[in-house]
Every structure is written in structure tokens, then in C-alpha cells.
Coordinates of N, CA and C in Angstrom, one line a residue:
M22 N 37.7 -33.2 12.7 CA 36.8 -33.2 13.8 C 35.4 -33.4 13.3
I23 N 34.6 -34.3 13.8 CA 33.2 -34.5 13.4 C 32.4 -33.3 13.9
K24 N 31.5 -32.8 13.1 CA 30.6 -31.7 13.4 C 29.2 -32.2 13.4
L25 N 28.6 -32.3 14.5 CA 27.2 -32.9 14.6 C 26.1 -31.9 14.7
I26 N 25.1 -32.1 13.9 CA 23.9 -31.2 13.9 C 22.9 -31.9 14.8
S27 N 22.7 -31.3 16.0 CA 21.8 -32.0 17.0 C 20.7 -31.0 17.3
E28 N 19.7 -31.6 18.0 CA 18.6 -30.7 18.5 C 19.1 -29.6 19.5
E29 N 20.1 -30.0 20.3 CA 20.7 -29.0 21.2 C 21.4 -27.8 20.4
L30 N 22.1 -28.1 19.3 CA 22.6 -27.1 18.4 C 21.5 -26.2 17.8
L31 N 20.5 -26.9 17.3 CA 19.4 -26.2 16.7 C 18.7 -25.3 17.7
D32 N 18.5 -25.8 18.9 CA 17.9 -25.0 19.9 C 18.7 -23.8 20.3
G33 N 20.1 -24.0 20.4 CA 21.0 -22.9 20.7 C 21.0 -21.8 19.7
V34 N 21.1 -22.2 18.4 CA 21.1 -21.1 17.4 C 19.8 -20.5 17.2
T35 N 18.7 -21.2 17.5 CA 17.3 -20.6 17.5 C 17.2 -19.6 18.6
H36 N 17.7 -19.9 19.8 CA 17.6 -19.0 20.9 C 18.4 -17.7 20.5
D37 N 19.6 -17.9 19.9 CA 20.4 -16.7 19.5 C 19.6 -15.8 18.5
A38 N 18.9 -16.5 17.6 CA 18.1 -15.8 16.6 C 17.0 -15.0 17.2
Q39 N 16.3 -15.6 18.2 CA 15.2 -14.9 18.9 C 15.7 -13.7 19.7
E40 N 16.9 -13.8 20.1 CA 17.5 -12.6 20.9 C 18.1 -11.6 20.0
N41 N 18.3 -11.9 18.7 CA 18.9 -11.0 17.8 C 17.9 -10.0 17.2
S42 N 18.2 -8.7 17.1 CA 17.3 -7.7 16.5 C 16.9 -8.1 15.1
R43 N 17.7 -8.8 14.4 CA 17.4 -9.1 13.0 C 16.6 -10.4 12.9
L44 N 16.4 -11.1 14.0 CA 15.6 -12.3 14.1 C 16.2 -13.5 13.3
R45 N 17.5 -13.5 13.2 CA 18.2 -14.6 12.6 C 19.6 -14.7 13.1
M46 N 20.1 -15.9 12.9 CA 21.5 -16.1 13.4 C 22.1 -17.3 12.6
N47 N 23.4 -17.1 12.2 CA 24.1 -18.2 11.5 C 25.0 -18.9 12.5
Y48 N 25.2 -20.2 12.2 CA 26.2 -21.0 12.8 C 27.0 -21.6 11.7
N49 N 28.2 -21.1 11.6 CA 29.1 -21.6 10.4 C 29.8 -22.9 10.8
F50 N 29.9 -23.8 9.8 CA 30.7 -25.0 9.9 C 32.0 -24.7 9.2
H51 N 32.0 -23.8 8.2 CA 33.3 -23.5 7.5 C 34.2 -22.7 8.5
E52 N 35.5 -22.9 8.3 CA 36.5 -22.4 9.2 C 36.7 -20.9 9.1
S53 N 36.5 -20.4 7.9 CA 36.8 -18.9 7.7 C 35.9 -18.4 6.5
L54 N 35.8 -17.1 6.4 CA 35.0 -16.5 5.3 C 35.7 -16.7 4.0
D55 N 36.9 -17.1 4.0 CA 37.7 -17.4 2.7 C 37.5 -18.8 2.3
A56 N 36.8 -19.7 3.0 CA 36.7 -21.1 2.7 C 36.0 -21.2 1.3
P57 N 36.4 -22.2 0.5 CA 35.8 -22.4 -0.8 C 34.4 -22.8 -0.8
I58 N 33.9 -23.5 0.3 CA 32.5 -23.9 0.4 C 32.0 -23.4 1.7
H59 N 30.9 -22.7 1.7 CA 30.3 -22.3 3.0 C 29.1 -23.2 3.3
R60 N 29.2 -23.7 4.6 CA 28.2 -24.6 5.1 C 27.7 -24.0 6.4
L61 N 26.5 -23.7 6.6 CA 26.0 -23.1 7.8 C 24.6 -23.4 8.1
L62 N 24.3 -23.3 9.4 CA 22.9 -23.3 9.9 C 22.5 -21.8 9.8
N63 N 21.2 -21.6 9.5 CA 20.7 -20.3 9.5 C 19.3 -20.4 10.3
A64 N 19.3 -19.9 11.5 CA 18.1 -19.9 12.3 C 17.3 -18.7 12.0
L65 N 16.0 -18.8 11.7 CA 15.2 -17.7 11.2 C 13.9 -17.7 11.9
E66 N 13.5 -16.5 12.3 CA 12.3 -16.3 13.0 C 11.3 -15.5 12.1
P67 N 10.0 -15.7 12.3 CA 9.0 -14.9 11.5 C 9.3 -13.4 11.8
G68 N 9.2 -12.7 10.7 CA 9.5 -11.2 10.8 C 10.9 -10.9 10.3
T69 N 11.8 -11.8 10.2 CA 13.1 -11.5 9.7 C 13.0 -11.1 8.2
Y70 N 13.8 -10.2 7.8 CA 13.7 -9.7 6.4 C 15.0 -9.9 5.7
L71 N 14.9 -10.8 4.7 CA 16.1 -10.9 3.8 C 15.6 -10.3 2.5
P72 N 16.1 -9.2 2.1 CA 15.7 -8.5 0.9 C 15.9 -9.4 -0.3
P73 N 15.1 -9.3 -1.3 CA 15.3 -10.1 -2.5 C 16.7 -9.7 -3.1
H74 N 17.5 -10.8 -3.5 CA 18.8 -10.6 -3.9 C 19.2 -11.7 -4.9
R75 N 20.3 -11.7 -5.5 CA 20.8 -12.7 -6.3 C 22.3 -12.9 -6.1
H76 N 22.8 -14.0 -6.5 CA 24.2 -14.3 -6.5 C 24.6 -14.7 -7.9
V77 N 25.3 -13.8 -8.6 CA 25.5 -14.0 -10.0 C 26.6 -15.0 -10.3
D78 N 27.4 -15.3 -9.2 CA 28.5 -16.2 -9.4 C 28.4 -17.5 -8.7
K79 N 27.2 -17.9 -8.1 CA 27.2 -19.1 -7.3 C 25.7 -19.6 -7.1
E80 N 25.6 -20.9 -7.0 CA 24.3 -21.5 -6.7 C 24.2 -21.4 -5.2
E81 N 23.0 -21.6 -4.7 CA 22.8 -21.6 -3.2 C 21.7 -22.7 -2.9
T82 N 22.0 -23.5 -1.9 CA 21.1 -24.6 -1.5 C 20.6 -24.4 -0.1
Y83 N 19.2 -24.5 0.1 CA 18.6 -24.4 1.4 C 18.0 -25.8 1.7
I84 N 18.3 -26.3 2.8 CA 17.6 -27.5 3.3 C 17.0 -27.2 4.6
V85 N 15.7 -27.3 4.7 CA 15.0 -27.0 6.0 C 15.1 -28.1 6.9
L86 N 15.7 -27.9 8.1 CA 15.8 -28.9 9.1 C 14.6 -29.0 10.0
R87 N 14.0 -27.8 10.3 CA 12.8 -27.8 11.0 C 12.1 -26.4 10.8
G88 N 10.8 -26.4 11.0 CA 10.0 -25.2 10.7 C 9.5 -25.1 9.3
S89 N 9.2 -23.9 8.8 CA 8.8 -23.8 7.5 C 9.0 -22.4 7.0
L90 N 9.1 -22.2 5.7 CA 9.3 -20.9 5.0 C 8.8 -21.0 3.6
I91 N 8.5 -19.9 3.0 CA 8.2 -19.8 1.6 C 9.4 -19.2 0.9
A92 N 10.0 -19.8 -0.1 CA 11.0 -19.2 -0.9 C 10.3 -18.6 -2.2
F93 N 10.7 -17.4 -2.4 CA 10.1 -16.7 -3.6 C 11.2 -16.4 -4.6
F94 N 10.8 -16.5 -5.9 CA 11.7 -16.3 -7.0 C 11.1 -15.2 -7.9
Y95 N 11.9 -14.3 -8.4 CA 11.4 -13.1 -9.1 C 12.1 -12.9 -10.5
D96 N 11.4 -12.2 -11.4 CA 12.1 -11.8 -12.6 C 12.8 -10.5 -12.3
D97 N 13.4 -9.9 -13.3 CA 14.2 -8.7 -13.1 C 13.3 -7.4 -12.8
M98 N 12.0 -7.5 -13.0 CA 11.1 -6.4 -12.6 C 10.5 -6.6 -11.2
G99 N 10.8 -7.7 -10.6 CA 10.2 -7.9 -9.3 C 8.9 -8.7 -9.2
N100 N 8.5 -9.3 -10.4 CA 7.3 -10.1 -10.4 C 7.7 -11.5 -9.9
V101 N 6.8 -12.1 -9.1 CA 7.0 -13.4 -8.6 C 6.8 -14.4 -9.7
T102 N 7.9 -15.2 -10.0 CA 7.8 -16.2 -11.1 C 7.5 -17.6 -10.5
E103 N 7.9 -17.8 -9.3 CA 7.6 -19.1 -8.6 C 7.8 -18.9 -7.1
K104 N 7.1 -19.8 -6.4 CA 7.2 -19.8 -4.9 C 7.1 -21.2 -4.5
V105 N 7.8 -21.6 -3.4 CA 7.7 -23.0 -2.9 C 7.7 -22.9 -1.4
N106 N 6.8 -23.7 -0.8 CA 6.7 -23.8 0.7 C 7.6 -24.9 1.1
L107 N 8.6 -24.6 1.8 CA 9.6 -25.6 2.3 C 9.2 -26.0 3.7
N108 N 8.8 -27.2 3.9 CA 8.4 -27.7 5.2 C 8.6 -29.2 5.3
P109 N 9.6 -29.6 6.1 CA 9.8 -31.0 6.2 C 8.7 -31.9 6.6
S110 N 7.8 -31.3 7.4 CA 6.6 -32.0 7.8 C 5.6 -32.4 6.7
A111 N 5.7 -31.6 5.6 CA 4.9 -31.8 4.4 C 5.7 -32.5 3.3
G112 N 7.0 -32.9 3.6 CA 7.8 -33.6 2.6 C 8.5 -32.7 1.6
M113 N 8.6 -31.4 1.9 CA 9.3 -30.5 1.0 C 10.5 -30.0 1.8
Y114 N 11.7 -30.4 1.5 CA 12.8 -30.3 2.3 C 13.8 -29.1 1.9
G115 N 13.9 -28.9 0.6 CA 14.9 -27.9 0.2 C 14.8 -27.5 -1.2
V116 N 15.7 -26.6 -1.6 CA 15.7 -26.1 -2.9 C 17.1 -25.6 -3.3
E117 N 17.5 -25.9 -4.5 CA 18.8 -25.3 -5.1 C 18.4 -24.1 -5.9
I118 N 19.0 -23.0 -5.6 CA 18.7 -21.7 -6.3 C 19.8 -21.5 -7.4
P119 N 19.5 -21.5 -8.6 CA 20.5 -21.3 -9.7 C 21.2 -19.9 -9.5
S120 N 22.4 -19.8 -9.9 CA 23.1 -18.5 -9.9 C 22.3 -17.5 -10.8
G121 N 22.3 -16.2 -10.3 CA 21.6 -15.2 -11.1 C 20.2 -15.1 -10.8
T122 N 19.6 -15.9 -10.0 CA 18.2 -15.9 -9.7 C 17.8 -15.0 -8.5
W123 N 16.9 -14.1 -8.7 CA 16.4 -13.2 -7.7 C 15.6 -14.1 -6.7
H124 N 15.9 -14.0 -5.4 CA 15.1 -14.8 -4.4 C 15.1 -14.1 -3.1
S125 N 14.1 -14.5 -2.3 CA 13.9 -14.1 -0.9 C 13.1 -15.2 -0.2
I126 N 13.0 -15.1 1.1 CA 12.2 -16.0 1.8 C 11.3 -15.3 2.8
V127 N 10.2 -15.9 3.2 CA 9.4 -15.4 4.3 C 9.2 -16.6 5.2
V128 N 9.6 -16.4 6.5 CA 9.6 -17.5 7.5 C 8.2 -17.6 8.1
L129 N 7.7 -18.8 8.2 CA 6.3 -19.0 8.6 C 6.2 -19.5 10.1
E130 N 7.3 -20.2 10.6 CA 7.2 -20.8 11.9 C 8.4 -20.3 12.8
S131 N 8.1 -20.1 14.0 CA 9.2 -19.8 15.0 C 10.0 -21.1 15.1
G132 N 11.3 -21.0 15.2 CA 12.2 -22.2 15.3 C 12.7 -22.7 14.0
T133 N 12.4 -22.0 12.9 CA 12.8 -22.5 11.6 C 14.4 -22.4 11.5
V134 N 14.9 -23.5 11.1 CA 16.4 -23.6 10.8 C 16.7 -24.3 9.5
I135 N 17.5 -23.6 8.7 CA 17.9 -24.2 7.4 C 19.4 -24.5 7.5
F136 N 19.8 -25.5 6.7 CA 21.2 -25.8 6.4 C 21.4 -25.2 5.0
E137 N 22.4 -24.3 4.9 CA 22.7 -23.5 3.7 C 24.0 -23.9 3.2
I138 N 24.1 -24.0 1.9 CA 25.4 -24.4 1.3 C 25.6 -23.5 0.0
K139 N 26.7 -22.9 -0.1 CA 27.1 -22.1 -1.3 C 28.6 -22.0 -1.3
S140 N 29.1 -21.6 -2.5 CA 30.5 -21.5 -2.6 C 31.0 -20.2 -2.0
G141 N 32.2 -20.3 -1.5 CA 32.9 -19.1 -1.0 C 33.9 -18.6 -2.0
P142 N 34.7 -17.6 -1.6 CA 34.7 -17.0 -0.3 C 33.6 -16.0 -0.2
Y143 N 33.3 -15.5 1.1 CA 32.3 -14.6 1.3 C 32.7 -13.2 0.7
K144 N 31.7 -12.6 0.0 CA 31.9 -11.3 -0.5 C 30.5 -10.6 -0.3
P145 N 30.5 -9.4 0.3 CA 29.3 -8.7 0.4 C 28.6 -8.5 -0.9
L146 N 27.3 -8.6 -0.9 CA 26.6 -8.4 -2.2 C 26.8 -7.0 -2.7
P147 N 27.1 -6.8 -4.0 CA 27.2 -5.5 -4.6 C 25.8 -4.9 -4.7
P148 N 25.7 -3.6 -4.7 CA 24.3 -3.0 -4.8 C 23.5 -3.5 -5.9
E149 N 24.1 -3.8 -7.1 CA 23.3 -4.3 -8.2 C 22.7 -5.6 -8.0
D150 N 23.1 -6.4 -7.0 CA 22.6 -7.7 -6.7 C 21.6 -7.7 -5.5
V151 N 21.2 -6.5 -5.0 CA 20.1 -6.4 -4.1 C 19.0 -5.7 -4.8
A152 N 17.8 -6.3 -4.8 CA 16.7 -5.8 -5.6 C 16.4 -4.4 -5.4
P153 N 16.4 -3.6 -6.5 CA 16.1 -2.1 -6.4 C 14.6 -1.9 -6.2
W154 N 13.8 -2.9 -6.5 CA 12.3 -2.8 -6.4 C 11.7 -3.3 -5.1
A155 N 12.6 -3.6 -4.1 CA 12.2 -4.0 -2.8 C 12.7 -3.1 -1.7
P156 N 12.0 -3.1 -0.6 CA 12.5 -2.2 0.5 C 13.9 -2.5 1.0
A157 N 14.6 -1.5 1.4 CA 15.9 -1.7 2.0 C 15.7 -2.4 3.4
P158 N 16.7 -3.1 3.9 CA 16.6 -3.7 5.2 C 16.3 -2.7 6.3
S159 N 16.8 -1.4 6.1 CA 16.6 -0.4 7.2 C 15.1 0.1 7.2
D160 N 14.3 -0.2 6.1 CA 12.9 0.3 6.0 C 12.0 -0.8 6.7
V161 N 12.0 -0.8 8.0 CA 11.3 -1.9 8.7 C 9.8 -1.9 8.3
E162 N 9.1 -0.8 8.2 CA 7.7 -0.8 7.9 C 7.5 -1.3 6.4
G163 N 8.4 -0.8 5.5 CA 8.3 -1.3 4.1 C 8.5 -2.7 4.0
A164 N 9.5 -3.3 4.8 CA 9.8 -4.7 4.7 C 8.6 -5.5 5.2
T165 N 8.0 -5.0 6.3 CA 6.8 -5.8 6.8 C 5.7 -5.8 5.8
I166 N 5.4 -4.7 5.2 CA 4.4 -4.6 4.1 C 4.8 -5.5 3.0
F167 N 6.0 -5.5 2.5 CA 6.5 -6.3 1.4 C 6.3 -7.8 1.7
M168 N 6.6 -8.3 2.9 CA 6.5 -9.7 3.3 C 5.0 -10.1 3.3
K169 N 4.2 -9.2 3.9 CA 2.7 -9.5 3.9 C 2.2 -9.6 2.5
R170 N 2.6 -8.7 1.6 CA 2.2 -8.8 0.2 C 2.6 -10.1 -0.5
M171 N 3.9 -10.5 -0.2 CA 4.4 -11.8 -0.8 C 3.5 -13.0 -0.4
L172 N 3.0 -13.0 0.9 CA 2.2 -14.1 1.4 C 0.8 -14.1 0.7
E173 N 0.4 -13.0 0.1 CA -0.9 -12.9 -0.6 C -0.7 -13.3 -2.1
V174 N 0.5 -13.5 -2.6 CA 0.7 -13.8 -4.0 C 0.4 -15.3 -4.2

């Protein structure tokens, strides 16, 4: 079955993200969490917090379909080593993140949607792959301060 990425689909998953307390929503193209390759839309709204993390066993690719975000990359101590503004309107479409690389994003525009690709199967991140130097997702105030600080780097 052909799976079409359309404006209607992007609008639908964006609406779901806006209604979600985490301000993001996935739309999976892979059939199960055990699939060997995960392909998904990830609708992201400003204020969503993805704590810095790494995947020691897989690369991850983001392609921005609309909107914009800044992807941040860190060393083991939490220092920003690189950042890139992904915005298709500016000709910056995506990034491949090498395995083992600490990374996070800050969403700049409402309606931002990325196409994400990484190998499966899905496994929750172990605690050692979530940055100990960044706020936990449950620390809403700390996460807000952290994201503001990243935008000043």
C-alpha cells in the first residue's frame, strides 16, 4: 500500500501535537515497534522538550518538511559542540545524527513537522543515554530555562 505524505496528513498530525500536553505527536509509517526500520512523522510545537539524549546503537535522520528547529549537539559534559538551524525555507532540510552523539532540538515555529528515520526495533532509552546534565522531562520549569539558554548559545 502506498503511503502518501500530504498537507492534510501534516495538518492532522500537527493538530494532534497542538492538543497533546507534550506538544508533539508521532505518525508512524512502520507497522510495529519491532520493525527493523522506523519511519515516522514527528509534529513538534514550540515549547516541547526533548531532553538531550543519544542512541549508542543507531544513527538517526531528521528531514524537516515544514517549520523550523535548531538541532543541538553536545560533548559528554553538556557543552554545545555544534548547532544547526533546519528550515526548508532557508535551504537547510535535514541532518543525520551519528550513533553515540548527544543531541536535542528546540522548535522555533508552530506547525513544524519532521520525517524521522532510524533503525528499530524500538527500545526505551536506558538512563545512561539520557543526559544527566539536563533537566528531566518532568521538570517543566527547568526544561523551559534549559531551552531558552540553548537559544542564547
